[in-house]
Rosetta silent file (secondary structure, phi, psi, omega in degrees, C-alpha in Angstrom):
SEQUENCE: AAQKLAGLIESPTGAPKEAAAVFAVAVELHRANRCPVPDLFEKGKAVAARIAPADGAAALAVLETVAPFAPDPGAELDFRTTLLEKLQAAAPADPDAATRLAAAYEARGLVDKCEKLLAPFEKTLGDRDGAAILGRIHLARGRADKAHALLAPYVAARLPALQSAQESYPAQMQAAHGRVMGELRGGKAAGFDYAAYDRAGKDVQAAMVDDYVTARMQADATFQAAQKALAAQRPVIGAVLDLGVLQLQRGQALADPAARAAELQAAEKTFLSVRAVAGESDAYRLSLGQVYHWLGRPADGKKQFDELIAARGNTPDAMLMVATAVREVGDHGGARQLAERAYSAAA
SCORE:     score description
SCORE:     0.000 S_00000001
   1 L     0.000  -50.477 -173.534   70.319  155.021  188.624 S_00000001
   2 L   -72.636  -11.682  173.381   68.610  158.227  186.951 S_00000001
   3 L  -101.053  -18.742 -159.088   68.268  159.760  190.410 S_00000001
   4 H   -80.552  -45.483  177.085   71.412  158.755  191.982 S_00000001
   5 H   -55.413  -50.056  153.432   72.771  160.305  188.680 S_00000001
   6 H   -36.409  -41.388 -172.041   70.925  163.347  188.843 S_00000001
   7 H   -80.874  -38.396  179.622   72.648  164.274  192.209 S_00000001
   8 H   -55.653  -34.491  177.833   75.971  163.816  190.731 S_00000001
   9 H   -32.778  -71.691 -155.444   74.939  166.125  187.943 S_00000001
  10 H   -63.754  -47.991 -158.716   73.705  168.703  190.210 S_00000001
  11 L  -158.823   79.665 -171.928   76.714  168.096  192.744 S_00000001
  12 L   -69.252  137.628  173.136   79.899  165.561  191.658 S_00000001
  13 L   -78.707  177.452  174.053   81.437  163.963  194.494 S_00000001
  14 L    68.196 -150.826 -166.318   85.061  163.027  194.615 S_00000001
  15 L   -83.564  158.811  179.459   88.053  164.996  193.126 S_00000001
  16 H   -69.766  -26.255  161.610   87.066  167.695  190.329 S_00000001
  17 H   -80.187   22.570  163.560   88.526  166.078  187.949 S_00000001
  18 H  -105.613    0.184 -175.767   86.445  163.143  188.034 S_00000001
  19 H   -65.944  -61.092  161.945   83.319  165.563  187.340 S_00000001
  20 H   -35.253  -27.178  160.683   83.761  165.324  183.380 S_00000001
  21 H   -59.840  -41.109 -160.268   83.259  161.424  183.298 S_00000001
  22 H   -67.595  -48.267  169.572   80.080  162.119  185.190 S_00000001
  23 H   -60.534  -22.464  131.142   78.999  164.701  182.313 S_00000001
  24 H   -15.390  -92.318  171.593   80.182  162.305  179.795 S_00000001
  25 H   -32.122  -65.956 -177.331   77.976  159.924  180.971 S_00000001
  26 H   -54.072  -29.968 -171.788   74.593  162.743  180.746 S_00000001
  27 H   -72.369  -74.454  173.707   75.910  163.824  177.454 S_00000001
  28 H   -34.644  -63.254 -171.782   75.384  160.037  176.112 S_00000001
  29 H   -88.660    6.142  152.895   71.716  159.651  177.424 S_00000001
  30 H   -54.513  -70.613  157.973   71.021  163.266  176.459 S_00000001
  31 H   -19.665  -41.371  178.633   71.677  161.999  173.227 S_00000001
  32 L   -91.228  -19.091 -178.349   68.951  159.278  173.746 S_00000001
  33 L    77.711   39.933 -179.445   66.683  161.670  175.224 S_00000001
  34 L  -110.210   -6.142 -169.042   66.976  159.669  178.316 S_00000001
  35 L   -53.881  153.112  143.832   69.002  162.401  180.359 S_00000001
  36 L   -26.801  -55.446  167.915   67.865  162.839  184.019 S_00000001
  37 L  -125.230  165.987 -135.257   67.780  166.455  184.009 S_00000001
  38 L   -88.982  -51.547 -116.154   66.410  168.944  181.720 S_00000001
  39 L  -131.102   13.776 -154.048   68.775  171.832  181.883 S_00000001
  40 H   -44.259  -44.337  169.148   72.292  169.647  181.192 S_00000001
  41 H   -38.854  -74.683  169.249   74.149  172.807  179.935 S_00000001
  42 H   -24.982  -65.320 -153.753   72.936  175.219  183.029 S_00000001
  43 H   -81.995  -27.760  161.786   74.190  172.602  185.270 S_00000001
  44 H   -81.013  -12.736  169.792   77.559  171.651  183.876 S_00000001
  45 H   -76.725  -54.139  158.041   78.204  175.104  183.536 S_00000001
  46 H   -18.051  -51.260 -170.095   77.436  175.641  187.437 S_00000001
  47 H  -115.199   14.644  144.907   79.758  173.381  188.560 S_00000001
  48 H   -51.249  -38.971 -163.456   82.591  174.320  186.130 S_00000001
  49 H   -71.352  -77.154 -162.296   82.016  177.948  187.630 S_00000001
  50 H   -20.442  -42.451 -152.788   82.137  175.993  191.326 S_00000001
  51 L  -115.748   10.670  179.288   85.192  173.672  190.591 S_00000001
  52 L   -96.085  -10.886 -171.491   87.256  176.187  188.797 S_00000001
  53 L   -68.971  -28.450 -171.399   89.022  178.121  191.545 S_00000001
  54 L   -94.650  -13.513  173.584   90.663  174.746  192.660 S_00000001
  55 L  -176.884  114.271 -167.272   91.458  172.968  189.524 S_00000001
  56 H   -86.322  -24.549 -150.340   90.447  175.116  186.242 S_00000001
  57 H   -72.778  -22.164  161.227   91.770  172.544  184.028 S_00000001
  58 H   -65.882  -33.322  176.006   88.629  170.258  185.473 S_00000001
  59 H   -75.640  -36.203  165.057   86.360  173.014  184.975 S_00000001
  60 H   -65.638  -35.265  175.713   87.203  173.238  181.240 S_00000001
  61 H   -92.983    9.850  154.121   86.829  169.964  180.660 S_00000001
  62 H   -76.208  -25.873 -142.900   83.189  169.612  182.407 S_00000001
  63 H  -115.489  -23.747 -179.011   82.489  173.243  180.251 S_00000001
  64 L  -113.541    2.708  175.482   83.539  171.843  176.939 S_00000001
  65 L   -79.924   -6.429 -154.676   82.142  168.267  177.316 S_00000001
  66 L  -123.033  -33.907 -172.313   78.561  170.095  177.786 S_00000001
  67 H   -30.547  -71.359 -169.207   79.406  172.996  175.020 S_00000001
  68 H   -31.067  -22.016 -174.454   77.478  171.328  172.159 S_00000001
  69 H  -128.720   50.231  166.147   74.434  171.966  173.918 S_00000001
  70 L   -80.532  164.519  176.061   74.862  175.591  175.078 S_00000001
  71 L   -93.143  -33.241  174.799   71.584  177.915  174.094 S_00000001
  72 L  -107.864   91.876  175.025   74.168  180.940  173.796 S_00000001
  73 H   -36.437  -57.382 -170.537   77.222  179.926  171.769 S_00000001
  74 H   -68.893  -19.287 -165.867   79.028  183.378  172.524 S_00000001
  75 H   -95.126  -15.122  160.885   78.202  183.326  176.213 S_00000001
  76 H   -71.522  -46.973  162.507   80.119  179.801  176.244 S_00000001
  77 H   -52.447  -31.825  166.821   82.556  181.127  174.444 S_00000001
  78 H   -98.840    2.124  164.714   83.410  183.844  176.730 S_00000001
  79 H   -77.024  -54.539 -178.470   83.129  181.672  179.620 S_00000001
  80 H   -89.057    9.632  143.218   85.541  179.461  178.564 S_00000001
  81 L   -53.328  -32.257 -178.105   87.845  181.912  177.338 S_00000001
  82 H   -54.507  -52.897 -162.570   87.928  183.231  180.657 S_00000001
  83 H   -65.798  -30.068  160.911   88.950  179.812  181.796 S_00000001
  84 H   -87.393  -55.250  171.579   91.973  179.538  179.504 S_00000001
  85 H   -25.680  -66.987 -150.770   93.315  182.769  180.052 S_00000001
  86 H   -67.477  -46.823 -167.940   93.561  181.979  183.923 S_00000001
  87 H   -61.670  -29.204 -177.471   95.275  178.183  182.754 S_00000001
  88 H   -72.196  -64.710 -175.434   97.908  180.188  180.107 S_00000001
  89 H   -32.933  -38.586 -153.613   98.390  182.390  183.144 S_00000001
  90 L   -99.318   -6.416 -178.498   99.274  179.945  185.631 S_00000001
  91 L  -143.442   72.694 -172.749  101.896  177.869  182.429 S_00000001
  92 L   -84.429  -12.505  159.763  102.704  180.592  180.130 S_00000001
  93 L   -73.759  -15.158 -168.819  105.724  178.364  178.805 S_00000001
  94 L  -106.795  115.757  149.285  103.256  175.689  177.536 S_00000001
  95 H    -7.846  -62.446  152.016  102.464  175.517  174.341 S_00000001
  96 H   -29.088  -44.705 -178.400   99.465  173.551  174.784 S_00000001
  97 H   -88.465  -64.066  157.546   98.071  175.853  176.455 S_00000001
  98 H   -18.092  -58.412 -156.163   98.696  178.875  174.242 S_00000001
  99 H   -69.232  -56.574 -157.827   97.350  176.763  171.382 S_00000001
 100 H   -85.220  -27.355  174.211   93.968  176.041  172.906 S_00000001
 101 H   -87.864  -10.814  161.728   93.537  179.513  174.028 S_00000001
 102 H   -52.245  -45.514 -173.054   94.398  181.020  170.714 S_00000001
 103 H   -58.023  -43.052  168.930   91.983  178.899  169.188 S_00000001
 104 H   -39.196  -84.662 -157.401   88.985  180.849  171.830 S_00000001
 105 H   -10.335  -75.035 -149.308   91.106  184.049  170.422 S_00000001
 106 H   -68.826  -57.070 -166.929   90.645  183.035  166.739 S_00000001
 107 L   -40.813  -54.183 -160.317   86.754  181.882  167.482 S_00000001
 108 L   -66.446  -17.331 -132.922   86.135  185.372  168.761 S_00000001
 109 L    51.295   22.523  150.241   87.904  187.361  165.710 S_00000001
 110 L   -64.872   57.441 -175.450   90.886  188.380  167.812 S_00000001
 111 H   -69.375  -26.449  163.222   93.506  187.558  165.554 S_00000001
 112 H   -46.579  -43.386  167.035   96.309  190.109  167.466 S_00000001
 113 H   -43.169  -76.223  173.695   95.792  188.021  170.229 S_00000001
 114 H   -77.991    6.707  156.033   96.596  185.146  168.862 S_00000001
 115 H   -86.747  -29.879  156.023   99.832  186.237  167.103 S_00000001
 116 H   -33.295  -80.147 -129.149  100.748  187.849  170.397 S_00000001
 117 H   -91.744  -32.079 -154.401  100.214  184.782  172.015 S_00000001
 118 H   -90.497  -36.183 -166.860  101.316  182.340  169.253 S_00000001
 119 L   -92.597   11.642  158.651  104.859  183.665  168.476 S_00000001
 120 L   -93.863   15.521  151.208  107.199  182.783  170.946 S_00000001
 121 L   -92.979   -9.469 -158.669  105.888  179.430  169.943 S_00000001
 122 H   -72.351  -45.535  158.172  106.501  179.383  166.541 S_00000001
 123 H   -62.334    2.536 -178.982  109.326  176.979  166.400 S_00000001
 124 H  -128.719    1.929 -176.824  107.715  174.469  168.786 S_00000001
 125 L   -84.602  -18.846  169.720  103.984  174.112  167.932 S_00000001
 126 L    69.418 -102.734  135.362  104.861  171.704  165.845 S_00000001
 127 L  -135.319   46.700  158.721  101.364  169.955  165.002 S_00000001
 128 L   -79.957  155.027 -174.945   99.328  171.738  167.446 S_00000001
 129 L   -43.198  -19.725 -159.714   96.605  173.273  166.502 S_00000001
 130 H   -93.451  -24.043  154.890   98.003  176.345  167.021 S_00000001
 131 H   -45.350  -59.078  169.574  100.600  175.999  164.104 S_00000001
 132 H   -38.598  -45.086 -174.673   97.531  176.157  161.825 S_00000001
 133 H   -70.075  -42.568 -173.375   96.455  179.139  163.531 S_00000001
 134 H   -61.400  -41.977 -164.916   99.650  181.135  163.386 S_00000001
 135 H   -87.067  -28.783  151.415  100.124  180.328  159.882 S_00000001
 136 H   -42.778  -42.697 -168.186   96.759  181.181  158.917 S_00000001
 137 H   -87.112  -33.246  176.752   97.540  184.594  160.215 S_00000001
 138 H   -65.858  -26.904 -157.877  100.938  184.833  158.219 S_00000001
 139 H   -85.354  -26.724 -167.178   99.311  183.665  155.379 S_00000001
 140 H   -89.957  -14.633 -173.079   96.268  186.438  155.520 S_00000001
 141 H  -102.893  -22.673  178.376   99.203  188.952  156.382 S_00000001
 142 L    86.346   72.700  116.259  101.537  188.014  152.949 S_00000001
 143 L   -74.666   17.183 -158.696  103.989  186.163  154.846 S_00000001
 144 H   -44.638  -21.426  172.848  104.176  183.269  153.023 S_00000001
 145 H   -69.189  -38.869 -171.535  107.336  181.764  153.712 S_00000001
 146 H   -73.005  -26.666 -170.277  106.507  181.815  157.644 S_00000001
 147 H   -62.563  -46.167  173.987  102.952  180.713  156.422 S_00000001
 148 H  -108.368   27.744  169.598  104.240  177.955  155.258 S_00000001
 149 H   -71.112  -24.480  174.578  107.035  176.921  157.463 S_00000001
 150 H   -86.497  -53.969 -158.762  104.006  176.317  159.533 S_00000001
 151 H   -93.431  -33.868 -166.890  100.877  174.623  157.754 S_00000001
 152 H   -84.777   -6.963  161.501  103.048  172.273  155.612 S_00000001
 153 H   -89.912  -33.479  172.388  104.584  170.073  158.516 S_00000001
 154 H   -60.529  -59.355  168.857  101.636  170.305  160.197 S_00000001
 155 H   -43.418  -55.332 -137.666   99.404  169.097  156.868 S_00000001
 156 H   -75.848  -34.023 -169.121  101.984  166.288  156.111 S_00000001
 157 H   -87.388  -17.519 -152.246  101.635  165.424  160.164 S_00000001
 158 H  -111.382  -67.045 -148.791   97.755  166.013  160.733 S_00000001
 159 H   -62.599  -27.938  173.133   96.461  164.811  157.490 S_00000001
 160 H   -59.426  -19.788  165.432   96.798  161.060  157.660 S_00000001
 161 H   -71.646  -43.716  161.963   94.409  161.123  160.684 S_00000001
 162 H   -55.692  -82.461  164.810   92.248  163.169  159.027 S_00000001
 163 H   -11.994  -74.601 -170.104   92.171  160.453  155.976 S_00000001
 164 H   -40.372  -62.288 -171.972   91.729  157.496  158.636 S_00000001
 165 H   -67.465  -64.866 -170.486   88.579  159.510  160.155 S_00000001
 166 H   -41.378  -38.185  166.147   86.999  160.722  156.959 S_00000001
 167 H   -44.824  -52.550  174.405   87.495  157.372  155.861 S_00000001
 168 H   -67.559  -67.394 -178.289   86.210  155.533  158.412 S_00000001
 169 H    -4.956  -63.464 -169.259   83.149  157.605  159.204 S_00000001
 170 H   -76.077   -2.468 -152.176   80.759  156.247  156.406 S_00000001
 171 H  -128.581  -38.263 -164.604   81.534  152.579  156.998 S_00000001
 172 H   -75.813  -48.575  178.225   80.678  153.098  161.127 S_00000001
 173 H   -57.800  -34.870 -124.069   77.566  155.280  159.988 S_00000001
 174 H  -127.721  -47.398  165.723   76.235  152.456  157.659 S_00000001
 175 H   -57.011  -46.510 -154.982   77.177  149.638  160.725 S_00000001
 176 H   -71.359  -62.105 -147.166   75.509  151.575  163.490 S_00000001
 177 H   -45.362  -75.116  150.393   72.498  152.160  160.970 S_00000001
 178 H     9.639  -62.719 -165.895   72.471  148.483  160.250 S_00000001
 179 H   -76.937  -25.472 -162.440   72.515  147.136  163.387 S_00000001
 180 H   -88.977  -48.654  166.013   69.349  149.500  164.493 S_00000001
 181 H   -48.628  -41.893  131.726   67.263  148.656  161.236 S_00000001
 182 H     2.229  -72.910 -170.663   68.086  145.086  162.230 S_00000001
 183 H   -68.143  -50.526 -150.742   66.778  145.191  165.915 S_00000001
 184 H   -74.708  -45.425 -176.571   63.688  147.200  164.314 S_00000001
 185 H   -57.758  -16.462 -161.219   62.900  144.608  161.533 S_00000001
 186 L  -105.581   -3.537  155.394   63.427  141.733  164.156 S_00000001
 187 L   100.365  -27.501 -131.698   60.720  142.629  166.225 S_00000001
 188 L  -110.751   23.520 -173.210   63.590  143.440  169.058 S_00000001
 189 L   -76.529  109.186  167.595   63.789  147.182  169.165 S_00000001
 190 L   -54.554  145.891 -165.830   63.897  148.398  172.510 S_00000001
 191 L    41.233   35.532  145.241   61.098  151.219  173.321 S_00000001
 192 L   -84.286  147.039 -178.378   59.841  151.301  169.530 S_00000001
 193 L   -94.765   77.489 -169.120   56.355  151.563  169.923 S_00000001
 194 H   -53.571  -59.158  170.785   55.367  148.740  167.539 S_00000001
 195 H   -63.935  -13.604  176.401   51.361  149.104  167.849 S_00000001
 196 H   -66.274  -45.295  178.320   51.615  152.489  167.330 S_00000001
 197 H   -85.807   -4.428  167.100   53.493  152.012  164.242 S_00000001
 198 H   -94.931  -33.438 -178.635   50.854  149.352  162.731 S_00000001
 199 L   -75.694   -7.355 -174.726   47.920  151.760  163.518 S_00000001
 200 L   -84.911  161.757  172.355   49.868  154.629  161.533 S_00000001
 201 L   -97.582  171.675 -148.724   49.594  155.477  157.550 S_00000001
 202 L   -63.500  -77.721 -171.663   53.023  154.775  155.820 S_00000001
 203 L    -0.864  -60.417 -166.529   54.201  159.177  156.424 S_00000001
 204 H   -60.342  -93.171  171.909   53.682  158.508  160.236 S_00000001
 205 H   -11.851  -86.040 -149.633   55.757  154.950  159.941 S_00000001
 206 H   -82.422   -4.507  161.209   58.978  156.317  158.462 S_00000001
 207 H   -64.398  -15.446  172.919   58.593  159.552  160.616 S_00000001
 208 H   -80.165  -45.681 -178.509   58.893  156.832  163.573 S_00000001
 209 H   -59.211  -80.708 -140.911   61.703  154.679  161.746 S_00000001
 210 H   -66.828  -52.946 -166.463   64.008  157.815  161.432 S_00000001
 211 H   -63.751  -17.630 -173.283   63.366  159.399  164.558 S_00000001
 212 H   -91.141  -52.501  163.836   63.893  155.901  166.376 S_00000001
 213 H   -48.656  -16.402 -170.081   67.179  155.670  164.150 S_00000001
 214 H  -104.248  -35.053  163.274   68.537  158.766  164.585 S_00000001
 215 H   -75.838  -32.159 -179.789   68.311  158.638  168.288 S_00000001
 216 H   -63.227  -41.628  162.839   69.473  154.915  168.489 S_00000001
 217 H   -80.638  -57.251  168.410   72.462  156.171  166.477 S_00000001
 218 H   -20.031  -31.990 -155.384   73.605  159.052  168.703 S_00000001
 219 L  -102.636    4.558 -177.152   73.400  156.473  171.467 S_00000001
 220 L   -90.476  152.214 -160.558   75.701  153.907  169.793 S_00000001
 221 H  -114.065   -7.434 -166.764   79.009  154.257  171.075 S_00000001
 222 H   -77.615  -37.364  177.302   80.837  152.491  168.164 S_00000001
 223 H   -83.170  -47.456  164.162   79.455  155.265  165.910 S_00000001
 224 H   -55.525  -50.115  176.137   80.096  158.148  168.370 S_00000001
 225 H   -40.121  -57.215  167.570   83.100  157.264  168.885 S_00000001
 226 H   -49.762  -59.205  170.375   83.649  157.468  164.923 S_00000001
 227 H   -41.316  -65.151  168.451   81.995  160.727  165.196 S_00000001
 228 H   -52.591  -31.859  170.104   84.669  162.085  167.432 S_00000001
 229 H   -59.736  -67.858 -150.796   87.522  160.840  165.491 S_00000001
 230 H   -75.491  -47.438 -159.655   86.220  162.956  162.698 S_00000001
 231 H   -98.821   -7.306  156.493   85.587  165.941  164.379 S_00000001
 232 L   -73.841   -6.071  170.780   88.941  166.164  166.507 S_00000001
 233 L  -120.732   33.236  162.317   90.710  166.116  163.433 S_00000001
 234 H   -39.158  -60.544 -164.952   88.273  169.366  162.232 S_00000001
 235 H   -65.582  -30.507  172.992   91.196  172.143  162.537 S_00000001
 236 H   -46.816  -83.223 -174.611   93.071  170.002  159.762 S_00000001
 237 H   -32.609  -72.161 -175.493   90.851  170.707  157.084 S_00000001
 238 H   -41.513  -23.846 -175.037   91.040  174.423  157.228 S_00000001
 239 H   -55.343  -66.959 -167.701   95.103  173.858  157.418 S_00000001
 240 H   -22.637  -69.123 -166.070   94.678  171.902  154.342 S_00000001
 241 H   -76.332  -49.176  159.235   92.697  174.547  152.047 S_00000001
 242 H   -64.781    1.977  173.436   95.289  177.247  153.354 S_00000001
 243 H   -81.517  -53.624  177.087   98.049  175.594  152.525 S_00000001
 244 H   -70.713  -12.718  169.637   96.699  174.762  148.951 S_00000001
 245 L   -73.724 -115.918  159.661   95.983  178.483  148.461 S_00000001
 246 L    44.899  -70.915 -177.658   99.434  179.094  149.595 S_00000001
 247 L   -88.806   15.376 -159.606  100.670  176.750  147.254 S_00000001
 248 L  -105.742  -42.531 -178.910   98.443  178.033  144.730 S_00000001
 249 H   -78.052  -45.478  165.698  100.034  181.705  145.030 S_00000001
 250 H   -32.658  -38.352 -169.279  103.390  180.017  145.114 S_00000001
 251 H   -93.466  -28.295  168.570  103.131  178.532  141.945 S_00000001
 252 H   -86.159    3.856  157.763  101.804  181.896  140.087 S_00000001
 253 H   -85.435  -23.567 -148.905  104.803  183.727  141.222 S_00000001
 254 L   -94.326  127.000 -158.463  107.117  181.524  139.961 S_00000001
 255 L   -64.673  -53.072 -170.349  108.800  182.315  136.431 S_00000001
 256 L   -53.663  117.979  169.883  110.427  178.573  135.898 S_00000001
 257 H   -61.280  -17.078 -152.910  107.652  176.926  133.859 S_00000001
 258 H  -118.959  -58.572  154.490  108.726  173.097  135.184 S_00000001
 259 H   -19.092  -68.789 -155.392  108.933  175.145  138.846 S_00000001
 260 H   -79.756  -21.764 -146.061  105.635  176.424  138.589 S_00000001
 261 H   -59.908  -57.717 -174.932  104.191  173.526  137.102 S_00000001
 262 H   -61.977  -38.476 -165.138  105.308  171.351  140.437 S_00000001
 263 H   -77.158  -33.955 -162.267  104.156  174.112  142.777 S_00000001
 264 H   -97.691  -44.839 -170.798  100.475  173.977  141.131 S_00000001
 265 H   -65.087  -40.825 -171.899  100.134  169.964  140.801 S_00000001
 266 H   -70.183  -12.015  156.079  101.083  170.103  144.510 S_00000001
 267 H   -76.370  -25.376 -162.103   97.905  172.519  145.238 S_00000001
 268 H   -81.149  -27.267 -173.271   96.039  170.491  143.104 S_00000001
 269 H   -80.006  -43.329 -161.323   97.002  166.990  145.464 S_00000001
 270 H   -82.534    1.114  163.108   96.401  168.940  148.690 S_00000001
 271 H   -61.002  -73.130 -164.198   93.107  170.298  147.506 S_00000001
 272 H   -52.256  -45.660 -159.668   91.856  166.804  146.461 S_00000001
 273 L   -68.870  -17.110  151.397   93.207  165.152  149.880 S_00000001
 274 L   -86.229    6.556 -163.011   90.021  166.767  151.622 S_00000001
 275 H   -56.771  -53.581  179.770   87.711  166.726  148.814 S_00000001
 276 H   -57.160  -25.739 -169.631   85.205  164.304  150.713 S_00000001
 277 H  -101.148  -23.552 -141.550   85.093  166.448  153.526 S_00000001
 278 H  -125.509  -41.906 -172.060   85.871  169.777  152.224 S_00000001
 279 L   -22.678  -67.115  163.643   84.728  169.417  148.257 S_00000001
 280 L   -83.617   47.898 -179.611   81.701  171.562  148.586 S_00000001
 281 L  -114.323  153.268  171.455   82.488  174.704  150.159 S_00000001
 282 H   -35.476  -53.969  172.844   83.362  177.670  148.149 S_00000001
 283 H   -72.422   -0.847  151.348   86.800  178.244  149.018 S_00000001
 284 H   -48.917 -106.336 -175.157   87.164  174.284  147.803 S_00000001
 285 H   -34.219  -44.489 -163.471   85.840  175.071  144.201 S_00000001
 286 H   -73.709  -51.944  173.748   87.159  178.519  144.099 S_00000001
 287 H   -98.652   26.810  150.224   90.706  177.759  144.210 S_00000001
 288 H  -104.892    4.090 -178.277   90.888  174.493  142.816 S_00000001
 289 H   -92.269  -30.685  162.402   89.244  175.672  139.880 S_00000001
 290 L   -69.235  -31.748  162.154   91.907  178.359  139.780 S_00000001
 291 H   -43.387  -97.901 -154.062   94.742  175.402  140.087 S_00000001
 292 H   -47.300  -10.315  172.003   93.374  173.723  136.834 S_00000001
 293 H   -79.040  -49.703  179.612   93.070  177.100  135.211 S_00000001
 294 H   -83.438    3.835  133.805   96.937  177.544  135.536 S_00000001
 295 H   -91.238    8.259 -174.069   97.497  174.403  134.964 S_00000001
 296 L   103.004   27.248  175.299   96.087  174.417  131.389 S_00000001
 297 L  -150.973   63.599  157.260   92.619  172.693  132.048 S_00000001
 298 L     5.269  -58.830 -165.696   90.708  175.070  131.391 S_00000001
 299 H   -78.522  -19.517  163.549   87.361  172.551  131.320 S_00000001
 300 H   -57.197  -49.815 -176.040   88.428  171.427  134.763 S_00000001
 301 H   -65.652  -40.088  170.616   88.789  174.591  136.430 S_00000001
 302 H   -54.712  -44.496 -172.540   85.260  175.530  134.622 S_00000001
 303 H   -54.708  -46.589 -154.756   83.648  172.596  136.091 S_00000001
 304 H   -72.380  -55.184 -167.570   84.683  173.814  139.888 S_00000001
 305 H   -87.747  -19.690  179.447   82.845  177.001  139.186 S_00000001
 306 H   -56.592  -35.611  161.765   79.933  176.108  137.559 S_00000001
 307 H   -34.123  -44.513 -162.362   79.451  173.932  140.683 S_00000001
 308 H  -103.013  -23.492  153.643   79.969  176.551  142.806 S_00000001
 309 H   -66.960  -72.845  158.733   77.227  178.728  140.936 S_00000001
 310 H   -11.028  -76.555 -164.042   74.925  175.698  140.804 S_00000001
 311 L   -89.834   26.567  164.884   74.982  175.183  144.610 S_00000001
 312 L  -119.009   18.219  165.001   74.448  178.938  145.424 S_00000001
 313 L    69.928   37.758  179.869   71.290  178.844  143.306 S_00000001
 314 L    64.030   13.408 -164.895   72.575  181.059  140.331 S_00000001
 315 L   -78.570  171.742  175.893   72.410  184.038  142.530 S_00000001
 316 H   -57.032  -39.853 -156.759   73.939  187.326  141.454 S_00000001
 317 H   -76.776  -49.315  170.344   76.209  187.359  144.537 S_00000001
 318 H   -32.553  -73.786  170.579   77.648  183.723  143.039 S_00000001
 319 H   -48.202  -48.950 -148.948   78.932  185.040  139.668 S_00000001
 320 H   -90.579  -26.242  169.678   80.407  187.820  140.668 S_00000001
 321 H   -35.018  -47.352  160.824   82.439  185.738  142.707 S_00000001
 322 H   -49.930  -76.016 -173.051   83.050  183.544  140.169 S_00000001
 323 H   -87.035   -1.973  129.151   84.534  186.201  137.943 S_00000001
 324 H   -26.504  -66.862 -159.144   87.192  187.600  140.389 S_00000001
 325 H   -51.117  -56.671  179.795   88.268  184.180  140.376 S_00000001
 326 H   -72.399  -31.551  165.182   88.409  183.891  136.692 S_00000001
 327 H   -65.140  -62.400 -169.735   89.777  187.526  135.934 S_00000001
 328 H   -53.110  -18.324  157.136   92.951  186.734  138.214 S_00000001
 329 L  -104.874   24.494  158.517   93.664  184.098  135.944 S_00000001
 330 L    79.934   57.951  175.239   93.289  186.141  133.312 S_00000001
 331 L  -122.952   85.176 -168.672   90.200  185.054  131.443 S_00000001
 332 H   -71.496  -34.344  161.105   88.925  188.473  131.205 S_00000001
 333 H   -75.276    4.218  172.180   86.303  187.347  128.990 S_00000001
 334 H   -81.657  -53.203  175.985   85.189  184.805  130.738 S_00000001
 335 H   -38.124  -66.589 -168.918   85.071  187.238  133.750 S_00000001
 336 H   -72.956  -16.868  147.815   82.753  189.827  132.034 S_00000001
 337 H   -48.683  -51.087  170.913   80.269  186.996  130.951 S_00000001
 338 H   -41.222  -61.716  155.887   80.001  186.323  134.102 S_00000001
 339 H   -52.997  -44.196  165.253   79.454  189.780  135.286 S_00000001
 340 H   -57.644  -58.965 -169.874   76.936  190.323  132.750 S_00000001
 341 H   -43.565  -52.224  171.410   75.059  187.168  133.675 S_00000001
 342 H   -37.007  -61.824  168.321   75.166  188.914  136.971 S_00000001
 343 H   -51.474  -50.424 -152.665   73.792  192.360  136.115 S_00000001
 344 H   -73.089  -19.816 -156.057   71.104  190.826  134.001 S_00000001
 345 H   -99.487  -31.540  168.813   69.917  188.244  136.814 S_00000001
 346 L    -3.403  150.006  146.052   69.812  191.398  139.405 S_00000001
 347 L   -77.416    0.000    0.000   66.849  192.912  141.151 S_00000001
């Protein structure tokens, strides 16, 4: 079976669109350290290049399947962009093709190309990731209304799936871990060297168990499905943070106290919706900290800022970053104290 699969990896038979399925199997085996070829990415890239002239979509599917194992992510992104450009050129009116190419452009920092590509589809992007990309561009360029028109419906449509995936993931991870540990304790774990385990010291035994459990979990179909479901919703996290920042800015600009409070409370709700997956990022803590200050809850805001500084190892850069955020909410005394702490700590 391994020899047969190795032959299919080298030269998939059948229609080009079937090649991705071959490499999906190879990827599962690779994660379990049982892949019959050592250079899976190079094999996949070669097949993608070979079938691209006949079926660009099939070539792209192969490349994306093996992309996580690329030794040079930049080179893989360049090749993927080339394939996507050909697909988009063949279907210039397709918002899905435009969205996929825009994501590649964004990863390469080609913001102007993203905007030019997505602008014609602005009213029809819906909950595609292109809406988040174009909304982020509008936000960065000060076009708040246009940004909100894209980000708000995108987040409303996609956030439930993200929350479902992030709620399911820990349970599936725990279940997969429990299944493997149960086999180990029962003496029925396939491929585990029980004799070597019995002879080893405690540190080596712990390492053996960790290595085995990690490999088996990566090969667990249910856990893999949970990982894929969460990864598919990753773009939503950035959009939620962007929407929260936009709501913060809109709230700050409102003169009516009730309207301001409502918009800032909406910003708080937006940020808290992704706390489980983004709560440790600098952008999250800075923005939520500012929201709390504007809502009249400085203690909650300070908690976010203090956690950011501690997470960054109390570095001067972290203190200055927070000092800027504190100054923006009008606490000039607090900002000065942080700046002086940073000055004293700097080398």
